[in-house]
PDB file of C-alpha atoms and ligand atoms in Angstrom:
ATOM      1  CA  UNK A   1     -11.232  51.992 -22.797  1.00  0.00           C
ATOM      2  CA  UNK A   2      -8.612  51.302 -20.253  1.00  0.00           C
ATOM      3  CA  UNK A   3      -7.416  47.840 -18.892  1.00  0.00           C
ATOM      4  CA  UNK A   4      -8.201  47.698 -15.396  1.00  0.00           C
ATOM      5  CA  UNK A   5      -7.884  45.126 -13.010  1.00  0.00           C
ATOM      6  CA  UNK A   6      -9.297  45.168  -9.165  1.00  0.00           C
ATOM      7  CA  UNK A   7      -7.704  42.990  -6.132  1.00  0.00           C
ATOM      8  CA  UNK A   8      -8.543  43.743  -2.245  1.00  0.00           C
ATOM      9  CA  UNK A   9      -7.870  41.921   1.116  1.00  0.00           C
ATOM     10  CA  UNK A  10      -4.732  40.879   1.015  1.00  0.00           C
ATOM     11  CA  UNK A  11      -4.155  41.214   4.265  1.00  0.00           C
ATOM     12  CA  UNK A  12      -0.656  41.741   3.907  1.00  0.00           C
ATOM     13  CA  UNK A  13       1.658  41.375   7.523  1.00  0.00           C
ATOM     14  CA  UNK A  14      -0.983  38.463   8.768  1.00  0.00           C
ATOM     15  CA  UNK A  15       0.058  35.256   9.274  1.00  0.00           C
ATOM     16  CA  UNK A  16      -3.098  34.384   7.903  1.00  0.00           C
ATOM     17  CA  UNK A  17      -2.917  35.944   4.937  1.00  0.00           C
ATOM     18  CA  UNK A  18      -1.477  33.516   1.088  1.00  0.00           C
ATOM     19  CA  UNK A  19      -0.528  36.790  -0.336  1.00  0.00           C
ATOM     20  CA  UNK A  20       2.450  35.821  -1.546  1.00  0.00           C
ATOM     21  CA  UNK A  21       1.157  33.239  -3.674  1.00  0.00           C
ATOM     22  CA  UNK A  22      -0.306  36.055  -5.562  1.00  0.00           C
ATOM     23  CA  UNK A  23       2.317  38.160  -5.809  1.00  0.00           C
ATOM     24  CA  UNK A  24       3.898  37.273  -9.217  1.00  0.00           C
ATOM     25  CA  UNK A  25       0.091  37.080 -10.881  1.00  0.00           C
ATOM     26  CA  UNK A  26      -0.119  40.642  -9.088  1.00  0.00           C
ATOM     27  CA  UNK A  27       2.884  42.288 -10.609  1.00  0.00           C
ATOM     28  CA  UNK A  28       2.144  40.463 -14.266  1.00  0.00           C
ATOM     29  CA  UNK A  29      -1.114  41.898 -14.396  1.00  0.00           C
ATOM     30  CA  UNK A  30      -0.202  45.203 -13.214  1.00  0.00           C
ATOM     31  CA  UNK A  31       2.766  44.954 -15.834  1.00  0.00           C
ATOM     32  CA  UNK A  32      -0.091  44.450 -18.321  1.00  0.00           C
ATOM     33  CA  UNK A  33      -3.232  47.063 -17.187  1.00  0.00           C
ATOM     34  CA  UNK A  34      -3.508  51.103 -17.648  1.00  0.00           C
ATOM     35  CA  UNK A  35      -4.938  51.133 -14.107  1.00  0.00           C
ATOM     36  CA  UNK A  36      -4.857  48.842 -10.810  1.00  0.00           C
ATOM     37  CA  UNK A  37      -7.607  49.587  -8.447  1.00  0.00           C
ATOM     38  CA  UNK A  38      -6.785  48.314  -4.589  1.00  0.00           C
ATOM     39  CA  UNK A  39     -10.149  48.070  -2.812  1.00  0.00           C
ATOM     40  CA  UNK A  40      -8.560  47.811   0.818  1.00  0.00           C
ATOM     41  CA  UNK A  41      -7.210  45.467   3.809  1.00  0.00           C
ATOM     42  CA  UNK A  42      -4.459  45.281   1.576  1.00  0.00           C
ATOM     43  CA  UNK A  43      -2.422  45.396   4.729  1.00  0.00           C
ATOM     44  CA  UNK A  44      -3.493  44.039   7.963  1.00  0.00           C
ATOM     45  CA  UNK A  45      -2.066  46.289  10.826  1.00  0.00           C
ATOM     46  CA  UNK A  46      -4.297  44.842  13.721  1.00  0.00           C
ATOM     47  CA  UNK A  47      -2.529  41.235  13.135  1.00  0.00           C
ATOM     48  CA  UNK A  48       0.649  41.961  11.169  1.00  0.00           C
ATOM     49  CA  UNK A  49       3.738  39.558  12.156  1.00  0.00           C
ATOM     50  CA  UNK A  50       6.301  42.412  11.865  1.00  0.00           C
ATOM     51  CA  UNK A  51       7.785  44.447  15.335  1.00  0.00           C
ATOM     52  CA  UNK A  52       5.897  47.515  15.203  1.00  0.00           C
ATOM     53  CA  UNK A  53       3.231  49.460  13.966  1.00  0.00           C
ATOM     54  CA  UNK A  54       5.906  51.875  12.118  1.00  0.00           C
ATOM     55  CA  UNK A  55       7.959  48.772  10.663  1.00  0.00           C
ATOM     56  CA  UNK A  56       4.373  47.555   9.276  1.00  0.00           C
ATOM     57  CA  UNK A  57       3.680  51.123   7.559  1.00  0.00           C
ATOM     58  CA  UNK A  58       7.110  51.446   6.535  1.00  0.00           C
ATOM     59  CA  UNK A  59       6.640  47.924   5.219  1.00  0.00           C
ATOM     60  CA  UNK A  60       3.540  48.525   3.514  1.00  0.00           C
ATOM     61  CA  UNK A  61       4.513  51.759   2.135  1.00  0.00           C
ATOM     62  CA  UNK A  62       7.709  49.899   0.195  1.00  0.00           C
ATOM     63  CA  UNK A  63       5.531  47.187  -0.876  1.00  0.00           C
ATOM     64  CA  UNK A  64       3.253  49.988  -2.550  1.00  0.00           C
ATOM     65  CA  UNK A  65       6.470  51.363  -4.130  1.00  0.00           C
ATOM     66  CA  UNK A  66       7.798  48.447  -5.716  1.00  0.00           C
ATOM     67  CA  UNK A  67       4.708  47.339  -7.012  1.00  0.00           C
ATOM     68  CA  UNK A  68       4.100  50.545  -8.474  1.00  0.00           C
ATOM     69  CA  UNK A  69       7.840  50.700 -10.474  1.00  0.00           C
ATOM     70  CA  UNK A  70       6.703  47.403 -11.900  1.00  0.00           C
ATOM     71  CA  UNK A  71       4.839  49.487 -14.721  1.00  0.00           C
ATOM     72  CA  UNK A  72       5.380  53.433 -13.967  1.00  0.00           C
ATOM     73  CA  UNK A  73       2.808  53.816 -16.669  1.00  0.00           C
ATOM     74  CA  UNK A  74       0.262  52.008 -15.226  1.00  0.00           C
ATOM     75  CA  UNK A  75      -1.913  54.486 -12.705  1.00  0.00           C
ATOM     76  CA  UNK A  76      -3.357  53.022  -9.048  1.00  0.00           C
ATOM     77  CA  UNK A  77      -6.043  53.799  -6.986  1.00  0.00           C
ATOM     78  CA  UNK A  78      -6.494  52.491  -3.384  1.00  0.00           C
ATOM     79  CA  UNK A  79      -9.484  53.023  -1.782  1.00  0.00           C
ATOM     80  CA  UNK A  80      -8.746  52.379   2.206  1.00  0.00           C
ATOM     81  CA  UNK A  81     -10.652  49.325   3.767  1.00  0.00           C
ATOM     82  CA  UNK A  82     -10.672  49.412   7.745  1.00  0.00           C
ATOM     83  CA  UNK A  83      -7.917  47.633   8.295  1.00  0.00           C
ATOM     84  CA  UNK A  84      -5.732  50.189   6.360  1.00  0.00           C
ATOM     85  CA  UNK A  85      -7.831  53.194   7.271  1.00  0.00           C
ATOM     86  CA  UNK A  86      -4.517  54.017   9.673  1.00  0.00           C
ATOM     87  CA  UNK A  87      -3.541  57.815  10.440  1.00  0.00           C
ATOM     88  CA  UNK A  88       0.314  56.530   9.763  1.00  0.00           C
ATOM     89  CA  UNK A  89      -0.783  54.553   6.430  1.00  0.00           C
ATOM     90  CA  UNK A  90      -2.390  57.889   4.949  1.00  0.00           C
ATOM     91  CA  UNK A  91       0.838  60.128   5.896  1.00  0.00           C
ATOM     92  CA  UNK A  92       2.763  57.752   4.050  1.00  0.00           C
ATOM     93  CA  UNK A  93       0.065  57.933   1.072  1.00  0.00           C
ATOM     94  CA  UNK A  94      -0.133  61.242   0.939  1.00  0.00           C
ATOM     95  CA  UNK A  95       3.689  61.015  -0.180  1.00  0.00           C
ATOM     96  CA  UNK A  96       3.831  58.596  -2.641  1.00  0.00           C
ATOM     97  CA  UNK A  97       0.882  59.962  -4.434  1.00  0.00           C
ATOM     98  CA  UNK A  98       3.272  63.110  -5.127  1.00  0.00           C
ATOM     99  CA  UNK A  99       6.480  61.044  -5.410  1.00  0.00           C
ATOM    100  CA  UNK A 100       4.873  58.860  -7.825  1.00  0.00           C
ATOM    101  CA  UNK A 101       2.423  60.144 -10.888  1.00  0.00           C
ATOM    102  CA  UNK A 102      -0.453  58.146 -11.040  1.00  0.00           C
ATOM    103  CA  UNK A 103      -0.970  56.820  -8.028  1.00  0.00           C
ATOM    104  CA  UNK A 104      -3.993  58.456  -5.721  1.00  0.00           C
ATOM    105  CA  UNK A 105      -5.391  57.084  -2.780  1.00  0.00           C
ATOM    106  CA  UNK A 106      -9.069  57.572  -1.437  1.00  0.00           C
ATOM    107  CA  UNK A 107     -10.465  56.976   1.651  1.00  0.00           C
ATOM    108  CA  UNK A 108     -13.755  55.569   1.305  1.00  0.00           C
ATOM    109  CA  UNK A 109     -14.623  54.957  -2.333  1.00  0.00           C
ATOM    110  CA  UNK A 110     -14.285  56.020  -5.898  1.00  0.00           C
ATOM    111  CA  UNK A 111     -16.347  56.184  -8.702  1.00  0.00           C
ATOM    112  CA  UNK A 112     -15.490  56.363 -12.463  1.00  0.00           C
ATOM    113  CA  UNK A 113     -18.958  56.771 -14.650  1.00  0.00           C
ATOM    114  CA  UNK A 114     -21.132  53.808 -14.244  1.00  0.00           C
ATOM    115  CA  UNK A 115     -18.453  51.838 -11.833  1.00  0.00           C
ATOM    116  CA  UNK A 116     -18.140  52.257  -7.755  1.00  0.00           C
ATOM    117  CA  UNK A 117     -15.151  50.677  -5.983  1.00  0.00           C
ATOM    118  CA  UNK A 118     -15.291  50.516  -2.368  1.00  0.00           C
ATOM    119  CA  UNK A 119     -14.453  48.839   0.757  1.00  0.00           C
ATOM    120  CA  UNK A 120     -17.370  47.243   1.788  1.00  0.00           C
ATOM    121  CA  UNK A 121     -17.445  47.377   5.523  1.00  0.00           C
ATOM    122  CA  UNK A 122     -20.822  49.269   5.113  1.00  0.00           C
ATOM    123  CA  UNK A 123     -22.466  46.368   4.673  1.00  0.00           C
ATOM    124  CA  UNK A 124     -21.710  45.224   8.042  1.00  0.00           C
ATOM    125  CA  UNK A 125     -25.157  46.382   8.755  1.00  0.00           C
ATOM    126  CA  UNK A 126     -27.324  48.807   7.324  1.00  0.00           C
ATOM    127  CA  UNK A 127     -25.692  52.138   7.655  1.00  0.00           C
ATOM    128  CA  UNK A 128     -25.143  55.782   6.285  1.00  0.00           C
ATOM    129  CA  UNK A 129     -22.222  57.327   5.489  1.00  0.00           C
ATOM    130  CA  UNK A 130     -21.593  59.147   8.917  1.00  0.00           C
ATOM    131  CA  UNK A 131     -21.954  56.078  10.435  1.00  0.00           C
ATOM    132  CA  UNK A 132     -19.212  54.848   8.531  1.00  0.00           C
ATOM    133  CA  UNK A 133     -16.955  57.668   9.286  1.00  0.00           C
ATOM    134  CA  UNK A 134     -17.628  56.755  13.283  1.00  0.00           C
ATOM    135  CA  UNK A 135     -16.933  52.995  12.637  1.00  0.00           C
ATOM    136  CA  UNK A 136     -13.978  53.946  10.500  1.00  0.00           C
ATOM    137  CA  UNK A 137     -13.009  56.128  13.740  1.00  0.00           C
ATOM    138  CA  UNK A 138     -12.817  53.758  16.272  1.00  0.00           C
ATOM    139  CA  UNK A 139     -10.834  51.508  13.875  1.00  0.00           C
ATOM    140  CA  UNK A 140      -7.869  53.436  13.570  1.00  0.00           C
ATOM    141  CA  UNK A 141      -7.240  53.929  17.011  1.00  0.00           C
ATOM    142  CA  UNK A 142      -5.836  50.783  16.199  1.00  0.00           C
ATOM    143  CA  UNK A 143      -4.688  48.151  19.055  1.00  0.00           C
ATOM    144  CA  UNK A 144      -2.489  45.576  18.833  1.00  0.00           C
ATOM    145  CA  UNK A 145      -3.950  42.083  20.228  1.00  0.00           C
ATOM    146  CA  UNK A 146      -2.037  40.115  22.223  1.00  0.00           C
ATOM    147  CA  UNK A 147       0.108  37.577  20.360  1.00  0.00           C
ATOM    148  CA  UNK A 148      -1.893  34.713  22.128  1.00  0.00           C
ATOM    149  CA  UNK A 149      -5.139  35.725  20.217  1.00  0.00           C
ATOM    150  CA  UNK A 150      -2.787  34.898  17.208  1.00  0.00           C
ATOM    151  CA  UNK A 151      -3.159  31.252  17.788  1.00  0.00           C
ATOM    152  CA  UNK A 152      -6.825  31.405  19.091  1.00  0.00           C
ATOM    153  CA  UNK A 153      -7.796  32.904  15.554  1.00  0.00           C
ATOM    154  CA  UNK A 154      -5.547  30.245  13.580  1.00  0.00           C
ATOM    155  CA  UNK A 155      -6.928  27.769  15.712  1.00  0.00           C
ATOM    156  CA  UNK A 156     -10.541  29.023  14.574  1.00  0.00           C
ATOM    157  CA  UNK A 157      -9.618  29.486  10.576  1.00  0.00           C
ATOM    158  CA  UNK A 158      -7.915  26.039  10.824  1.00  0.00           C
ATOM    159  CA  UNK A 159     -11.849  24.990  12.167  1.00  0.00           C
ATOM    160  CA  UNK A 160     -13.126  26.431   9.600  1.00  0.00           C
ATOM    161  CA  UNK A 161     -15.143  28.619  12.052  1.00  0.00           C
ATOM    162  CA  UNK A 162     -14.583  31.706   9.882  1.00  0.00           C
ATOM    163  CA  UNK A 163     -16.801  30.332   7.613  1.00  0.00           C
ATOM    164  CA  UNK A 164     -19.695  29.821   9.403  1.00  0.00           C
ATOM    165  CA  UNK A 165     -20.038  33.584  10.110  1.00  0.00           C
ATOM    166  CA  UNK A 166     -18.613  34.560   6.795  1.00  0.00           C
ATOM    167  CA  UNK A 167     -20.960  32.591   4.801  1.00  0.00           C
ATOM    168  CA  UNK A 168     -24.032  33.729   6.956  1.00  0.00           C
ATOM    169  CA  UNK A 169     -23.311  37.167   7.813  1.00  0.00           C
ATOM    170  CA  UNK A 170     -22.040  38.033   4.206  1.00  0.00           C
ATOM    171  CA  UNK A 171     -25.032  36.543   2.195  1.00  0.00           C
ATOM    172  CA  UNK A 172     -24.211  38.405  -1.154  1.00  0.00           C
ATOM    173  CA  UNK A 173     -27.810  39.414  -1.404  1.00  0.00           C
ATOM    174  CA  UNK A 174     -28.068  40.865   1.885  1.00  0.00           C
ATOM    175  CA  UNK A 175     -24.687  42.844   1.693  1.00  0.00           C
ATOM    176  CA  UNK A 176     -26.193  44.386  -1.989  1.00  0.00           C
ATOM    177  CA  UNK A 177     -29.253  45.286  -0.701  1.00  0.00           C
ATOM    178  CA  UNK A 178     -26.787  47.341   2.148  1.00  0.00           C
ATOM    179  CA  UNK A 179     -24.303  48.414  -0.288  1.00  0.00           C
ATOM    180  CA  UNK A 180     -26.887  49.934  -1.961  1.00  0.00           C
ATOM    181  CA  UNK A 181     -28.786  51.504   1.005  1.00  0.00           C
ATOM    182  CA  UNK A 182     -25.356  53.359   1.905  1.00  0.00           C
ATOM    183  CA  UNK A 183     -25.004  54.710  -2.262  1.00  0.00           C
ATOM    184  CA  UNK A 184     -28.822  55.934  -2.217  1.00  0.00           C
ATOM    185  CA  UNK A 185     -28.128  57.994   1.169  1.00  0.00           C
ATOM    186  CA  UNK A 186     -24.576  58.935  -0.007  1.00  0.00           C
ATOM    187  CA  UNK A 187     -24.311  63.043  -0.992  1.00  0.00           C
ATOM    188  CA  UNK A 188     -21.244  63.064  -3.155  1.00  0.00           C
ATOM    189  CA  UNK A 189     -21.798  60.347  -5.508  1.00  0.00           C
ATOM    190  CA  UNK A 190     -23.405  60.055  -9.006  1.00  0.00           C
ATOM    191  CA  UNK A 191     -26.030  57.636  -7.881  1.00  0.00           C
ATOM    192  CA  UNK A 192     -28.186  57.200 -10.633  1.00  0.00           C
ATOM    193  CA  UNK A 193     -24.893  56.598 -13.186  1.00  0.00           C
ATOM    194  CA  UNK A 194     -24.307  53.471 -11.325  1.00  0.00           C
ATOM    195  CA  UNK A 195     -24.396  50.358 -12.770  1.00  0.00           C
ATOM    196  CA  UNK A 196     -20.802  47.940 -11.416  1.00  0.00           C
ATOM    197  CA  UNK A 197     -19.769  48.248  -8.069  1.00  0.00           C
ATOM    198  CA  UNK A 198     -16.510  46.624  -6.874  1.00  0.00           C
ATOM    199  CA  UNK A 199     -16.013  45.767  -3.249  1.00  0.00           C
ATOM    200  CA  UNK A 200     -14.179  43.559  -0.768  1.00  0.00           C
ATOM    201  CA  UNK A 201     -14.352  43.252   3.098  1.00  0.00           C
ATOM    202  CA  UNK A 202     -16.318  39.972   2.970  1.00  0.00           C
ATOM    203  CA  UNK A 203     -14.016  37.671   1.489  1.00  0.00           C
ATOM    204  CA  UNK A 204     -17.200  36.178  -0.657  1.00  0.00           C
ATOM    205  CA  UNK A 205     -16.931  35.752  -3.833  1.00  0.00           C
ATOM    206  CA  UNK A 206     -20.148  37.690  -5.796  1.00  0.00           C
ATOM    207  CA  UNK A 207     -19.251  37.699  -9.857  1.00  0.00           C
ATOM    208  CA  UNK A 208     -22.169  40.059 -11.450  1.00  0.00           C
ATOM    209  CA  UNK A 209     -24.985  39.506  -9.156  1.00  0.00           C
ATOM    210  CA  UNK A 210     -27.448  42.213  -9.915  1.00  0.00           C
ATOM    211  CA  UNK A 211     -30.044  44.290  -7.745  1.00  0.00           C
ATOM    212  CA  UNK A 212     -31.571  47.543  -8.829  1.00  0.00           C
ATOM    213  CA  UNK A 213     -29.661  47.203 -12.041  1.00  0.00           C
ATOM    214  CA  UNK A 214     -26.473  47.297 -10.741  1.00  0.00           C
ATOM    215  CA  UNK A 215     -23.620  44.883 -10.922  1.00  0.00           C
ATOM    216  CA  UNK A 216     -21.623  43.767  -8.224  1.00  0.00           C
ATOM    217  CA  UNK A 217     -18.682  42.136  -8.343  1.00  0.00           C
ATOM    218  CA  UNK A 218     -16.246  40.797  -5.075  1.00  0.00           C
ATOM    219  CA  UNK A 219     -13.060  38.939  -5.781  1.00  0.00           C
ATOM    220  CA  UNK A 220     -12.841  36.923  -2.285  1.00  0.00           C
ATOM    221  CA  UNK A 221      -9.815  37.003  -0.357  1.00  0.00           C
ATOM    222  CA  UNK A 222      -6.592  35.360  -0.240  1.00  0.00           C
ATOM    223  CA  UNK A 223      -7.032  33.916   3.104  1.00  0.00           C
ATOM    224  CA  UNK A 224      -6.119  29.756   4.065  1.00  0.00           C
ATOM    225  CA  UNK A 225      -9.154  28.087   3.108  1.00  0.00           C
ATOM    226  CA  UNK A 226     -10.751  31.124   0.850  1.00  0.00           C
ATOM    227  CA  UNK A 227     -11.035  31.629  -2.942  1.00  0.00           C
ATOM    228  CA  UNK A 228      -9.561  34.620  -4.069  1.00  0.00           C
ATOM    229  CA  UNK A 229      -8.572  36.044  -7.849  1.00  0.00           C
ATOM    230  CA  UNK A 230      -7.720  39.553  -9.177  1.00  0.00           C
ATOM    231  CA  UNK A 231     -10.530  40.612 -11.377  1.00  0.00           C
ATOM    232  CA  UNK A 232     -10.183  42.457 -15.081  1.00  0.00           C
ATOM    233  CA  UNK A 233     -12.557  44.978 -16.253  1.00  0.00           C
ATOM    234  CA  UNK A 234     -12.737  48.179 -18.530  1.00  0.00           C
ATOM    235  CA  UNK A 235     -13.273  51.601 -17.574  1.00  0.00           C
ATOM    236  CA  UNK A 236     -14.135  54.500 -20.305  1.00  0.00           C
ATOM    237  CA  UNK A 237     -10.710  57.082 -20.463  1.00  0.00           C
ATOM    238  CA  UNK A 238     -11.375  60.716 -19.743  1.00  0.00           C
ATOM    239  CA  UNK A 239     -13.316  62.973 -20.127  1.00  0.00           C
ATOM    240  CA  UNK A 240     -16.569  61.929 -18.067  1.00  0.00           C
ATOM    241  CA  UNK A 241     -14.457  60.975 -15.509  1.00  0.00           C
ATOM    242  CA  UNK A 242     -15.825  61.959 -12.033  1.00  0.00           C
ATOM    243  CA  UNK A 243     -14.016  61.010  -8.540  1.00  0.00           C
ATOM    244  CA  UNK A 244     -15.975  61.750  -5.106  1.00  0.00           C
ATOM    245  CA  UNK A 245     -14.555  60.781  -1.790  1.00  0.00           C
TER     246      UNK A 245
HETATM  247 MN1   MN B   1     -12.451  44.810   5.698  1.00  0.00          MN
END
């Protein structure tokens, strides 16, 4: 079996975002896995602090670099969230993933055998894949608020208002039962081989709650006020591995 481990929303570049406190337990545990799965909004381009758009990508890219030379033997996979699902982003992917042997990026989700990581914005609402693809869509045409709506939202997370929606539009029940609706309709996937499924977007933690005999696990975020903790897990080594985008 390989050592995994699986961390998502960052939401690197926000002022919101306590990523840094995680940084070190990031790079020991990557310094100590076979594989690092990203599950997306590792990078927040819609609120980042930084100049530009490009300075945030170019950012983001070197962040992805360094933390990859921690351990060139360990392998990464980052499946995009929508705040990373950015045209610029996936250039800049596209050329680490042959600079750099190991790492591959996917845009909506990957599965290994019995275990699906994915974003989770599909659980939103109850949605199909194309409908994801459209939402995903209008993301990246990406606009940058004005910095006044900065302090509106810290003024809201330092209310604690975030949690009022979070809690109650992210019930962890609700958002398998979606998660779940999206896999049955998906084509591409190995449905019936599921049993884990790994997933972010929420920023609620969910360790093992099962539906339909499947798993699902969601490591929070590390956001002021949030829990948040990079989870470990095992996947089988090749053969019987299977990707699908
Ligand atoms: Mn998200």
């Amino acid at each position: 079996m390989e050592r995994c481990a699986f961390a998502s929303d960052l939401h690197h570049f926000s002022r919101r975002s306590d990523q840094e406190r995680f940084e070190a337990a990031l790079r020991e545990t990557v310094s100590t896995i076979d594989r690092l799965v990203l599950g997306g909004d590792i990078f927040d381009f819609k609120w980042s602090t930084l100049a530009t758009h490009h300075a945030t990508v170019a950012a983001a890219i070197d962040w992805l670099r360094e933390l990859a030379a921690v351990n060139p033997s360990c392998a990464i996979d980052y499946v995009l969230g929508n705040h990373d699902f950015d045209p610029l982003l996936m250039e800049g992917l596209r050329e680490l993933a042959v600079e750099r042997s190991g790492f591959a990026w996917h845009p909506y989700l990957w599965q290994v055998a019995d275990c699906l990581f994915l974003h989770g914005d599909v659980a939103d609402r109850r949605m199909c894949h194309t409908k994801l693809e459209r939402k995903r869509n209008a993301w990246s045409s990406h606009k940058r608020p004005h910095p006044l709506r900065h302090d509106l939202y810290d003024w809201a997370l330092r209310l604690r208002l975030h949690k009022v929606p979070g809690w109650l539009i992210h019930r962890p029940r609700l958002v398998a039962r979606r998660v779940l609706y999206y896999l049955d309709q998906h084509p591409e996937i190995d449905r019936a081989r599921i049993r884990r499924v790994y997933f972010g977007h929420t920023h609620v933690e969910i360790d093992g709650l099962e539906m339909e005999g499947v798993r699902f696990f969601n490591g929070g975020a590390p956001i002021r006020n949030n829990s948040f903790r990079i989870m470990r897990l095992e996947l089988p080594r090749e053969p019987g591995r299977m990707a699908a985008e």
